[in-house]
Short mmCIF file of C-alpha atoms in Angstrom, two decimals:
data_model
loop_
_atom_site.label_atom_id
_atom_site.label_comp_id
_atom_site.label_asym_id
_atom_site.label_seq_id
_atom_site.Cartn_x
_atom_site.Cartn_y
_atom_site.Cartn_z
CA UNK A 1 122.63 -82.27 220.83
CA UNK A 2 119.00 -81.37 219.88
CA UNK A 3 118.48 -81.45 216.41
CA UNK A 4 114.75 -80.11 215.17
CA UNK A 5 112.79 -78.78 212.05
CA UNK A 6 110.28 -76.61 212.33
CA UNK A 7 107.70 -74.54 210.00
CA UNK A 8 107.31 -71.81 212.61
CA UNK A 9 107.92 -71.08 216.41
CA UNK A 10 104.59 -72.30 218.38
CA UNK A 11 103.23 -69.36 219.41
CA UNK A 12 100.38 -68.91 222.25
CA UNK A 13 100.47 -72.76 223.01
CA UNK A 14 102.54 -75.74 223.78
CA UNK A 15 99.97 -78.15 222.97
CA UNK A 16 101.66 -81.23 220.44
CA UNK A 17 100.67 -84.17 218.77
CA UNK A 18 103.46 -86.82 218.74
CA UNK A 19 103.17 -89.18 215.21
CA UNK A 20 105.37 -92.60 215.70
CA UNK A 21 104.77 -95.13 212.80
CA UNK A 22 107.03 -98.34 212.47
CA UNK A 23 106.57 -101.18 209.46
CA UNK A 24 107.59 -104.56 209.77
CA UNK A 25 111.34 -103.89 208.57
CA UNK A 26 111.62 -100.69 210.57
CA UNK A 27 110.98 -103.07 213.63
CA UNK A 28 114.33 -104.76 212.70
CA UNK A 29 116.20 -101.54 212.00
CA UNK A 30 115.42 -99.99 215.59
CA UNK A 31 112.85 -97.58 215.04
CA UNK A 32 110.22 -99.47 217.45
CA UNK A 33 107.24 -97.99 218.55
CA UNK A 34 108.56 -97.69 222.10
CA UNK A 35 111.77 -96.40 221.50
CA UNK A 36 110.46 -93.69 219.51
CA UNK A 37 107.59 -93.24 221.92
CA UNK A 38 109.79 -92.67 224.58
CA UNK A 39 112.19 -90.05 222.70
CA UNK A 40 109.65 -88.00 221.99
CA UNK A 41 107.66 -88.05 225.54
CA UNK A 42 111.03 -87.26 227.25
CA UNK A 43 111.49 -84.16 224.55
CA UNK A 44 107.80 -83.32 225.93
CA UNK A 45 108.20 -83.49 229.44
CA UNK A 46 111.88 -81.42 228.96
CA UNK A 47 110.02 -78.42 226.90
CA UNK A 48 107.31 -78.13 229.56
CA UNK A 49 104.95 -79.34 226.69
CA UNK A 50 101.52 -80.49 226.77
CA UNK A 51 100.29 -84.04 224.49
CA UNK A 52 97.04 -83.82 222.68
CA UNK A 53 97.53 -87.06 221.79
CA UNK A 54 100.02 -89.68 220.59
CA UNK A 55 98.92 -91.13 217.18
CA UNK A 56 100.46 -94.90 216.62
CA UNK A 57 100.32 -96.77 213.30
CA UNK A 58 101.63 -100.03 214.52
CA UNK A 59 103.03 -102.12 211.04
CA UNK A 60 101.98 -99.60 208.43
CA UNK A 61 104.53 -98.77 205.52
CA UNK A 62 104.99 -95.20 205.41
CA UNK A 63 103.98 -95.65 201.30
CA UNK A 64 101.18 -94.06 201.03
CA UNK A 65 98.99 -92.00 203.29
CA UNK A 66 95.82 -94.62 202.56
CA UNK A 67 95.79 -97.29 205.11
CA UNK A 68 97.36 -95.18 207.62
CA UNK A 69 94.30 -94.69 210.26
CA UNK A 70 96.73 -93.26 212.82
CA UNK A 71 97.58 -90.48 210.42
CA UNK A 72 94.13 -90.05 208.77
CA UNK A 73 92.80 -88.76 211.91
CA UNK A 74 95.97 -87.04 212.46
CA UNK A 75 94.78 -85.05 209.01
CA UNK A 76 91.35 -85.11 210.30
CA UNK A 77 92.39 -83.44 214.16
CA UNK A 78 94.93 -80.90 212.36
CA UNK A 79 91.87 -79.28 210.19
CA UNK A 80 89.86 -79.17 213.68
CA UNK A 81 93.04 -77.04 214.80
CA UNK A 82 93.28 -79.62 218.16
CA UNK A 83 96.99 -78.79 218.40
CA UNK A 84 99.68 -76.93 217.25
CA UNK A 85 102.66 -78.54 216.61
CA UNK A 86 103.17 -82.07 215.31
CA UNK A 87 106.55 -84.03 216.01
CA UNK A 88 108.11 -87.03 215.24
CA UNK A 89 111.38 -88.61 215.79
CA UNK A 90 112.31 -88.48 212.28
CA UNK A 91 111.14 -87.28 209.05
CA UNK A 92 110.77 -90.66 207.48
CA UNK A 93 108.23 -91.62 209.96
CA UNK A 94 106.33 -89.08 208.33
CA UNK A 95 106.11 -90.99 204.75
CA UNK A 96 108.45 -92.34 202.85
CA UNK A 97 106.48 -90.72 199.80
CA UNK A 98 108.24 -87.36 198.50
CA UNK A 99 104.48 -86.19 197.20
CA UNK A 100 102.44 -87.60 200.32
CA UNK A 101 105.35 -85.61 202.59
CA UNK A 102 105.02 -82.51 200.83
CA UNK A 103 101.15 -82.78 200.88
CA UNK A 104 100.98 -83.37 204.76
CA UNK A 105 103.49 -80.55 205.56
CA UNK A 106 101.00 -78.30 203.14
CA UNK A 107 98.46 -79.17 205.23
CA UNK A 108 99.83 -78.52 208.46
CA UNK A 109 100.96 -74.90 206.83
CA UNK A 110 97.55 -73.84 205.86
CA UNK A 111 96.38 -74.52 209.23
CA UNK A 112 99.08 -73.01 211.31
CA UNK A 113 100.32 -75.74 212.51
CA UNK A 114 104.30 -76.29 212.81
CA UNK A 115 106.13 -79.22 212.59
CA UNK A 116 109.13 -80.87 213.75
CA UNK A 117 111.62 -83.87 213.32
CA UNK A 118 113.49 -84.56 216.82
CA UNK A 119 116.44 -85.91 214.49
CA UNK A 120 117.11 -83.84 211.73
CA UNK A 121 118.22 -79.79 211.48
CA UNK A 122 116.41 -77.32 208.79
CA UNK A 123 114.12 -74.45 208.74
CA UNK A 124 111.81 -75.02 206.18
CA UNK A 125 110.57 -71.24 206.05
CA UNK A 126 113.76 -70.70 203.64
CA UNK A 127 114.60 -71.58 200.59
CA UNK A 128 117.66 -73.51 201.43
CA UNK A 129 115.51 -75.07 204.35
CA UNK A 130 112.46 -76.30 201.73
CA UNK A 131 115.05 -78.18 199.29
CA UNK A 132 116.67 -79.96 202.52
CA UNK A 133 112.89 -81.13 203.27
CA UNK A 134 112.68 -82.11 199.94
CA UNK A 135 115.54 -83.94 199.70
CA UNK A 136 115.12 -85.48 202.69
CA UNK A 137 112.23 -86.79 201.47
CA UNK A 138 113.36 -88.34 198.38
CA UNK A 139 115.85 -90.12 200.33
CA UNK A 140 112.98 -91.62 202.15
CA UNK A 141 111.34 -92.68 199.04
CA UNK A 142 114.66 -94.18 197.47
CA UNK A 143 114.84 -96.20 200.63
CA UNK A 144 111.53 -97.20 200.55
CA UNK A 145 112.00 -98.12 197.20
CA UNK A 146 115.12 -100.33 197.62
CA UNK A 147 113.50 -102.21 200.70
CA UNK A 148 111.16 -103.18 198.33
CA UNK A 149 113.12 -103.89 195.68
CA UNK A 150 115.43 -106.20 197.90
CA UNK A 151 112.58 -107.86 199.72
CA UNK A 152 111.15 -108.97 196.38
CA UNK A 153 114.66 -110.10 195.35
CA UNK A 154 115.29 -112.26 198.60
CA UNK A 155 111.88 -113.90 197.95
CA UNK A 156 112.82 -114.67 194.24
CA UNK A 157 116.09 -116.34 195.65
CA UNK A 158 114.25 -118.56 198.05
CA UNK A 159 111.59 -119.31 195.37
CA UNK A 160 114.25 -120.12 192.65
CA UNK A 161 115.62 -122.62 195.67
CA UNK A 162 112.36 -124.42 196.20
CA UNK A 163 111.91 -122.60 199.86
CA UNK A 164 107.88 -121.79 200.33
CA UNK A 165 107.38 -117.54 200.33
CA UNK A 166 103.61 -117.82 200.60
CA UNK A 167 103.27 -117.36 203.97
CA UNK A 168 99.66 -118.89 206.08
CA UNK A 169 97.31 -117.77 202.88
CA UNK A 170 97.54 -121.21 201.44
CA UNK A 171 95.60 -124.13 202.15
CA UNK A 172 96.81 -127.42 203.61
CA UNK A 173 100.03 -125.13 204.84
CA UNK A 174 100.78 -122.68 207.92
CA UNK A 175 104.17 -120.66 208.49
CA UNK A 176 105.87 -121.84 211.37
CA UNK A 177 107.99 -119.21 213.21
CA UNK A 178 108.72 -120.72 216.70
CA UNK A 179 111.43 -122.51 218.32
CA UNK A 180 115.32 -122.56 217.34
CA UNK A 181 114.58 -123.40 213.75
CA UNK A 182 114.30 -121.29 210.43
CA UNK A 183 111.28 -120.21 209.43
CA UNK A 184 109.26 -123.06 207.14
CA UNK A 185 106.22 -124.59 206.46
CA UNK A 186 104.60 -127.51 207.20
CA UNK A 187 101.34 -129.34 206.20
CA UNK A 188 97.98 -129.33 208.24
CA UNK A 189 96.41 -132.74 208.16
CA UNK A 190 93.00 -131.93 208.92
CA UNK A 191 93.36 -128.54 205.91
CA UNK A 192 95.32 -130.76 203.67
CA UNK A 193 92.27 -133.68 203.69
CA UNK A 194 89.78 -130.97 202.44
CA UNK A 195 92.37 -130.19 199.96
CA UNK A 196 92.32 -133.72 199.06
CA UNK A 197 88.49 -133.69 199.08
CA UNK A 198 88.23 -131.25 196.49
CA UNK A 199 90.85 -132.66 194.41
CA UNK A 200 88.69 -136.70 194.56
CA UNK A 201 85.46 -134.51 194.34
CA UNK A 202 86.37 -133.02 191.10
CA UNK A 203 87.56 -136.17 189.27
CA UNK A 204 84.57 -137.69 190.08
CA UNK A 205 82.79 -135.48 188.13
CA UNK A 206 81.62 -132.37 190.16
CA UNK A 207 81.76 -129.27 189.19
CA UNK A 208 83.31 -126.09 190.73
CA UNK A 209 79.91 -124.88 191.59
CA UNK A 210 78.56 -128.05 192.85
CA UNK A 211 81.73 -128.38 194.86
CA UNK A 212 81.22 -124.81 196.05
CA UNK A 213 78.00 -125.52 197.02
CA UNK A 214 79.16 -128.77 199.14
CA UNK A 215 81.19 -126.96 200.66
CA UNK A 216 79.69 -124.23 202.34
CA UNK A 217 76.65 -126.63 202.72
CA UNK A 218 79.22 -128.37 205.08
CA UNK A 219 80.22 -125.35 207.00
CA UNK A 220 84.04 -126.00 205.67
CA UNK A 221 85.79 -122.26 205.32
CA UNK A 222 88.88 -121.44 203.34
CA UNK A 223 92.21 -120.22 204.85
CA UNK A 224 90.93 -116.19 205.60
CA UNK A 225 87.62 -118.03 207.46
CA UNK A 226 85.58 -117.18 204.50
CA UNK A 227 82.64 -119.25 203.05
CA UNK A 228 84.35 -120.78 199.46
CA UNK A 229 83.61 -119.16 196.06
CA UNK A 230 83.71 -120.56 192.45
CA UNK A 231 87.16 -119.09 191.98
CA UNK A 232 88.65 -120.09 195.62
CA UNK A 233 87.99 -123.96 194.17
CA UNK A 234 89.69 -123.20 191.14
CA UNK A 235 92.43 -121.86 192.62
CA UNK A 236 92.92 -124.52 195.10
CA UNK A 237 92.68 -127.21 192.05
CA UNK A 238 95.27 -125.21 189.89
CA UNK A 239 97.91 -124.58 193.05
CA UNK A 240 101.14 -126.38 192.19
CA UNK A 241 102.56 -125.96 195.90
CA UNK A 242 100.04 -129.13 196.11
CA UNK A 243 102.25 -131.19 194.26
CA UNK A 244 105.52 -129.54 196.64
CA UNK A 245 106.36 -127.01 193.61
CA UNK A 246 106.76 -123.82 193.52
CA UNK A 247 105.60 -121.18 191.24
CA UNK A 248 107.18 -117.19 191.63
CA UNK A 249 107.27 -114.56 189.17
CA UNK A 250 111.56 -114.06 187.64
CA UNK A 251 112.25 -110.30 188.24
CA UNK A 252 114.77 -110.25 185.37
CA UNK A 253 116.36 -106.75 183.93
CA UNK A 254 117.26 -106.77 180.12
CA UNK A 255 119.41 -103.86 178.54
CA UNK A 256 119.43 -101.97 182.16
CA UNK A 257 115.14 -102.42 181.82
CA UNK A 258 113.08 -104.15 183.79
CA UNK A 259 111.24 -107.64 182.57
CA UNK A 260 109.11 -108.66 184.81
CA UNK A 261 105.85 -111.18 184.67
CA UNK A 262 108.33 -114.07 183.88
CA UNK A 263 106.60 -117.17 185.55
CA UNK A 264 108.94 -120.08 186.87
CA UNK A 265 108.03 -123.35 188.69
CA UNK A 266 110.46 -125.36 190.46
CA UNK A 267 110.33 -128.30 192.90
CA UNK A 268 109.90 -127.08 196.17
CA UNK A 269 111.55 -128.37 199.39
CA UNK A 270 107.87 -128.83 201.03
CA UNK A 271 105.70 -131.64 201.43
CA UNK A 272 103.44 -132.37 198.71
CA UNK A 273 99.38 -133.05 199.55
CA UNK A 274 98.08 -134.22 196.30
CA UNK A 275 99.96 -137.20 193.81
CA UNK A 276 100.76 -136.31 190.86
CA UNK A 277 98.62 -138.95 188.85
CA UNK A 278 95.34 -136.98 190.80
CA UNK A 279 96.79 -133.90 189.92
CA UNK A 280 97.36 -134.69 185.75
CA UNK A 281 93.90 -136.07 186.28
CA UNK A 282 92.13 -133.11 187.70
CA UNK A 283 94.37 -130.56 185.21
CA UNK A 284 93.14 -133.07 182.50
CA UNK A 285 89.84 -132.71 183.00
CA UNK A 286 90.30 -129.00 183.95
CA UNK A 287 91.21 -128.51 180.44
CA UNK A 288 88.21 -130.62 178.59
CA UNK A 289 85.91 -128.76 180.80
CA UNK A 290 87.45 -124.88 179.95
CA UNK A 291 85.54 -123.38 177.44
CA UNK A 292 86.18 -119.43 175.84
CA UNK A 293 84.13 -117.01 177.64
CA UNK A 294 81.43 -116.53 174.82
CA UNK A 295 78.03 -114.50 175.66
CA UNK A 296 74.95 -116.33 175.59
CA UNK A 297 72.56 -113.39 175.86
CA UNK A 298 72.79 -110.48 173.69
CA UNK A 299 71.25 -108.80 176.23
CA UNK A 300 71.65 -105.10 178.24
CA UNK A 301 71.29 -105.67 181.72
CA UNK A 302 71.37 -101.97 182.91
CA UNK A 303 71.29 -102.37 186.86
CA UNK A 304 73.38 -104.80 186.80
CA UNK A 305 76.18 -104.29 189.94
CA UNK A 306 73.18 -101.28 191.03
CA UNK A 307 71.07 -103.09 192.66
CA UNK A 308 72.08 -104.53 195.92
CA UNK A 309 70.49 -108.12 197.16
CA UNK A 310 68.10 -107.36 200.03
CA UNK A 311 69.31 -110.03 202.44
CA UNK A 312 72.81 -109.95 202.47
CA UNK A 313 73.73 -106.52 200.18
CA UNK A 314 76.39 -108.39 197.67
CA UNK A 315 75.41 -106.59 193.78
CA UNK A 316 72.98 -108.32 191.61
CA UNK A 317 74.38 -110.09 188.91
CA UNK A 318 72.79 -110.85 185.66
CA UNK A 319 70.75 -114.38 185.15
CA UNK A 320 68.86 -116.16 182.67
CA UNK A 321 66.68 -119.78 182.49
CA UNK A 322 64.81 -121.36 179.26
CA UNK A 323 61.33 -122.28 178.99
CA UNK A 324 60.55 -124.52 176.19
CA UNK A 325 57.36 -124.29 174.56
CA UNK A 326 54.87 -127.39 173.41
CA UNK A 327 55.63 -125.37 169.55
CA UNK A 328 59.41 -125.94 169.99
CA UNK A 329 60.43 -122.00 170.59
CA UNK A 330 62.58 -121.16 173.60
CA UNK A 331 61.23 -118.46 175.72
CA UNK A 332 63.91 -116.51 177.51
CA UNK A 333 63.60 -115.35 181.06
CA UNK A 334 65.67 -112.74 182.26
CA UNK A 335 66.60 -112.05 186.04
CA UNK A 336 69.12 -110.16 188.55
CA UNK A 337 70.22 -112.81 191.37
CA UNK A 338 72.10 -112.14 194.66
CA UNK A 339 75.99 -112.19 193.45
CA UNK A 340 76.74 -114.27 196.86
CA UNK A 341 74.46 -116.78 195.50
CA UNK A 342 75.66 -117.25 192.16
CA UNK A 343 79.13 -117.94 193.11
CA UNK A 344 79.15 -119.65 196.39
CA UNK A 345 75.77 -121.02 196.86
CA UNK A 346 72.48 -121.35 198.49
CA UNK A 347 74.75 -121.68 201.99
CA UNK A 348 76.01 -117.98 201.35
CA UNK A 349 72.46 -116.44 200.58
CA UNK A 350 69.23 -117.20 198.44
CA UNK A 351 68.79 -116.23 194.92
CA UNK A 352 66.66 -113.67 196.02
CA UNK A 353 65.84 -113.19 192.34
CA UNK A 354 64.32 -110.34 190.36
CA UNK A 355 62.70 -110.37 186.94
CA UNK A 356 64.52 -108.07 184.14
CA UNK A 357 61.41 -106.76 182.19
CA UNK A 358 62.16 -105.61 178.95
CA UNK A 359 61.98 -101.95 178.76
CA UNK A 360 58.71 -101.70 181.28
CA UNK A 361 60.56 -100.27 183.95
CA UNK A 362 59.14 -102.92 186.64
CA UNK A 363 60.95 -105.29 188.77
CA UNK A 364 59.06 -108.25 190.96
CA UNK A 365 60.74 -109.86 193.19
CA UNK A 366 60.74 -114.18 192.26
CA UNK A 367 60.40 -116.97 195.14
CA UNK A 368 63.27 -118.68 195.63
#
């Protein structure tokens, strides 16, 4: 039996706009893009109805309505008035936000457009009809919510067991999916010798900037094909999976309350890159080297993250240098460098530096 929703009868038109969205977990659950694709055309083609257009987010969680650029134009078309009716096989498909549901439908109302869910029954032009909407959509949200909640829990169970959750973002690893096997890790020789690199490179005295620098000098990239940054070395140098632990944040509840933020590291069942005497050496020095932020210049810089560098159009950042005079005083000189420069190096862009004059409103640029 045909089950439908709808604000209003279409009127003067058959034109529709189909909506099919799926996530990764909704792939599982059989709501595939085809499948849904091909309930809807078949309503379509029954009704004598004509398709504007069928709008397809592909492995986007039905959340929020950000991120969604299936449904954005969707918004965007709806305003123009380019149709007249949008459908979809089920109401969750819509969102599985109560507020970004009710906020769509709105939207469709002001513009006299109707909607309608090939799966579910209620007329949403009476009162009884506009709680079953609502309802409907909380049960989306709960469900939403749970997936959530039990994906997180899953991944704290295979953490707690040593088994590797962070997926192809780490390097030295990748995610292996094929063949008859489970889904694990395993190393990558020619990633896991940078690693190694990094790790002799910095216990030989380098810095993280100098090793930055090296780096992208070299033309080496980091896991997302990205030149390196200050804070990608760190992180690479302070990664425990490099040692074959794992660290994952306990999702604990207390009194019926969530307590969350509870850090745990446990050996992992993965194949470790770095020893463990380079790794207390490099942590060693990590700490000797780790100073408290403290600010050098009590200075206003007032356009700093405002001005844009003119070569690659990263924000200026702050930057100083010291000139000592013959008479022993220290002359300060103030500057705004290219951000990209700062913090990965002359391989990323050039200083592209410009004076900070004190109060005279004027701003040369400096050689570099």
């Amino acid at each position: 039996m045909l089950i439908r929703f709808l604000f209003m009868e279409v009127v003067n038109t058959k034109q529709i706009a189909i909506y099919v969205r799926v996530s990764s977990d909704d792939q599982v659950d059989g709501y595939s893009i085809p499948g849904q694709l091909e309930e809807l055309r078949t309503y379509a083609a029954e009704q004598h109805l004509s398709i504007y257009r069928e709008y397809v987010d592909d492995g986007y969680s039905g959340k929020s309505i950000d991120g969604r650029p299936a449904m954005l134009e969707l918004l965007a078309d709806a305003k123009q008035g380019r149709f007249h009716t949008v459908i979809t096989w089920k109401l969750n498909r819509l969102a599985r936000n109560l507020a970004d549901q009710l906020k769509m439908l709105e939207i469709f109302k002001q513009h006299n457009i109707g909607y309608m869910s090939l799966t579910e029954q209620f007329d949403s032009s009476t009162a009884q009809g506009n709680f079953a909407t609502q309802m409907l959509g909380a049960i989306a949200q709960m469900e939403r919510e749970q997936i959530a909640q039990n994906t997180r829990l899953g991944m704290q169970k295979r953490s707690a067991a040593g088994n590797w959750n962070s997926g192809n973002n780490v390097l030295g690893y990748e995610w292996v999916t094929e063949g008859d096997t489970e889904p694990h890790v395993r190393m990558v020789p020619h990633e896991a010798e940078l690693v190694r690199m990094i790790f002799e490179q910095y216990r030989s005295g380098r810095g993280l900037k100098a090793i930055t620098s090296h780096l992208n000098d070299a033309g080496y990239m980091t896991k997302r094909n990205k030149p390196f940054s200050i804070a990608a070395v760190r992180g690479i140098l302070t990664n425990v999976n490099y040692i074959g632990q794992i660290q994952y944040t306990a999702h604990e509840k207390f009194n019926g309350a969530s307590n969350d933020r509870s850090k745990r590291v446990v050996q992992g069942t993965h194949e470790p890159i770095i020893s463990i005497e380079l790794w207390n050496e490099v942590q060693s020095l990590l700490n000797q080297r780790s100073r408290p932020p403290t600010k050098q210049v009590n200075r206003h810089y007032p356009l700093a993250g405002l001005l844009k560098c003119p070569v690659c159009g990263s924000s200026m950042v702050p930057s100083h240098t010291k000139a000592y005079r013959k008479n022993g005083n220290i002359h300060m000189n103030h500057y705004y460098v290219c951000g990209e420069y700062r913090n990965k190096g002359p391989a990323a862009c050039k200083a592209n530096a410009l004076t900070a004059g004190a109060g005279k409103g004027k701003h040369h640029y400096v050689s570099s």
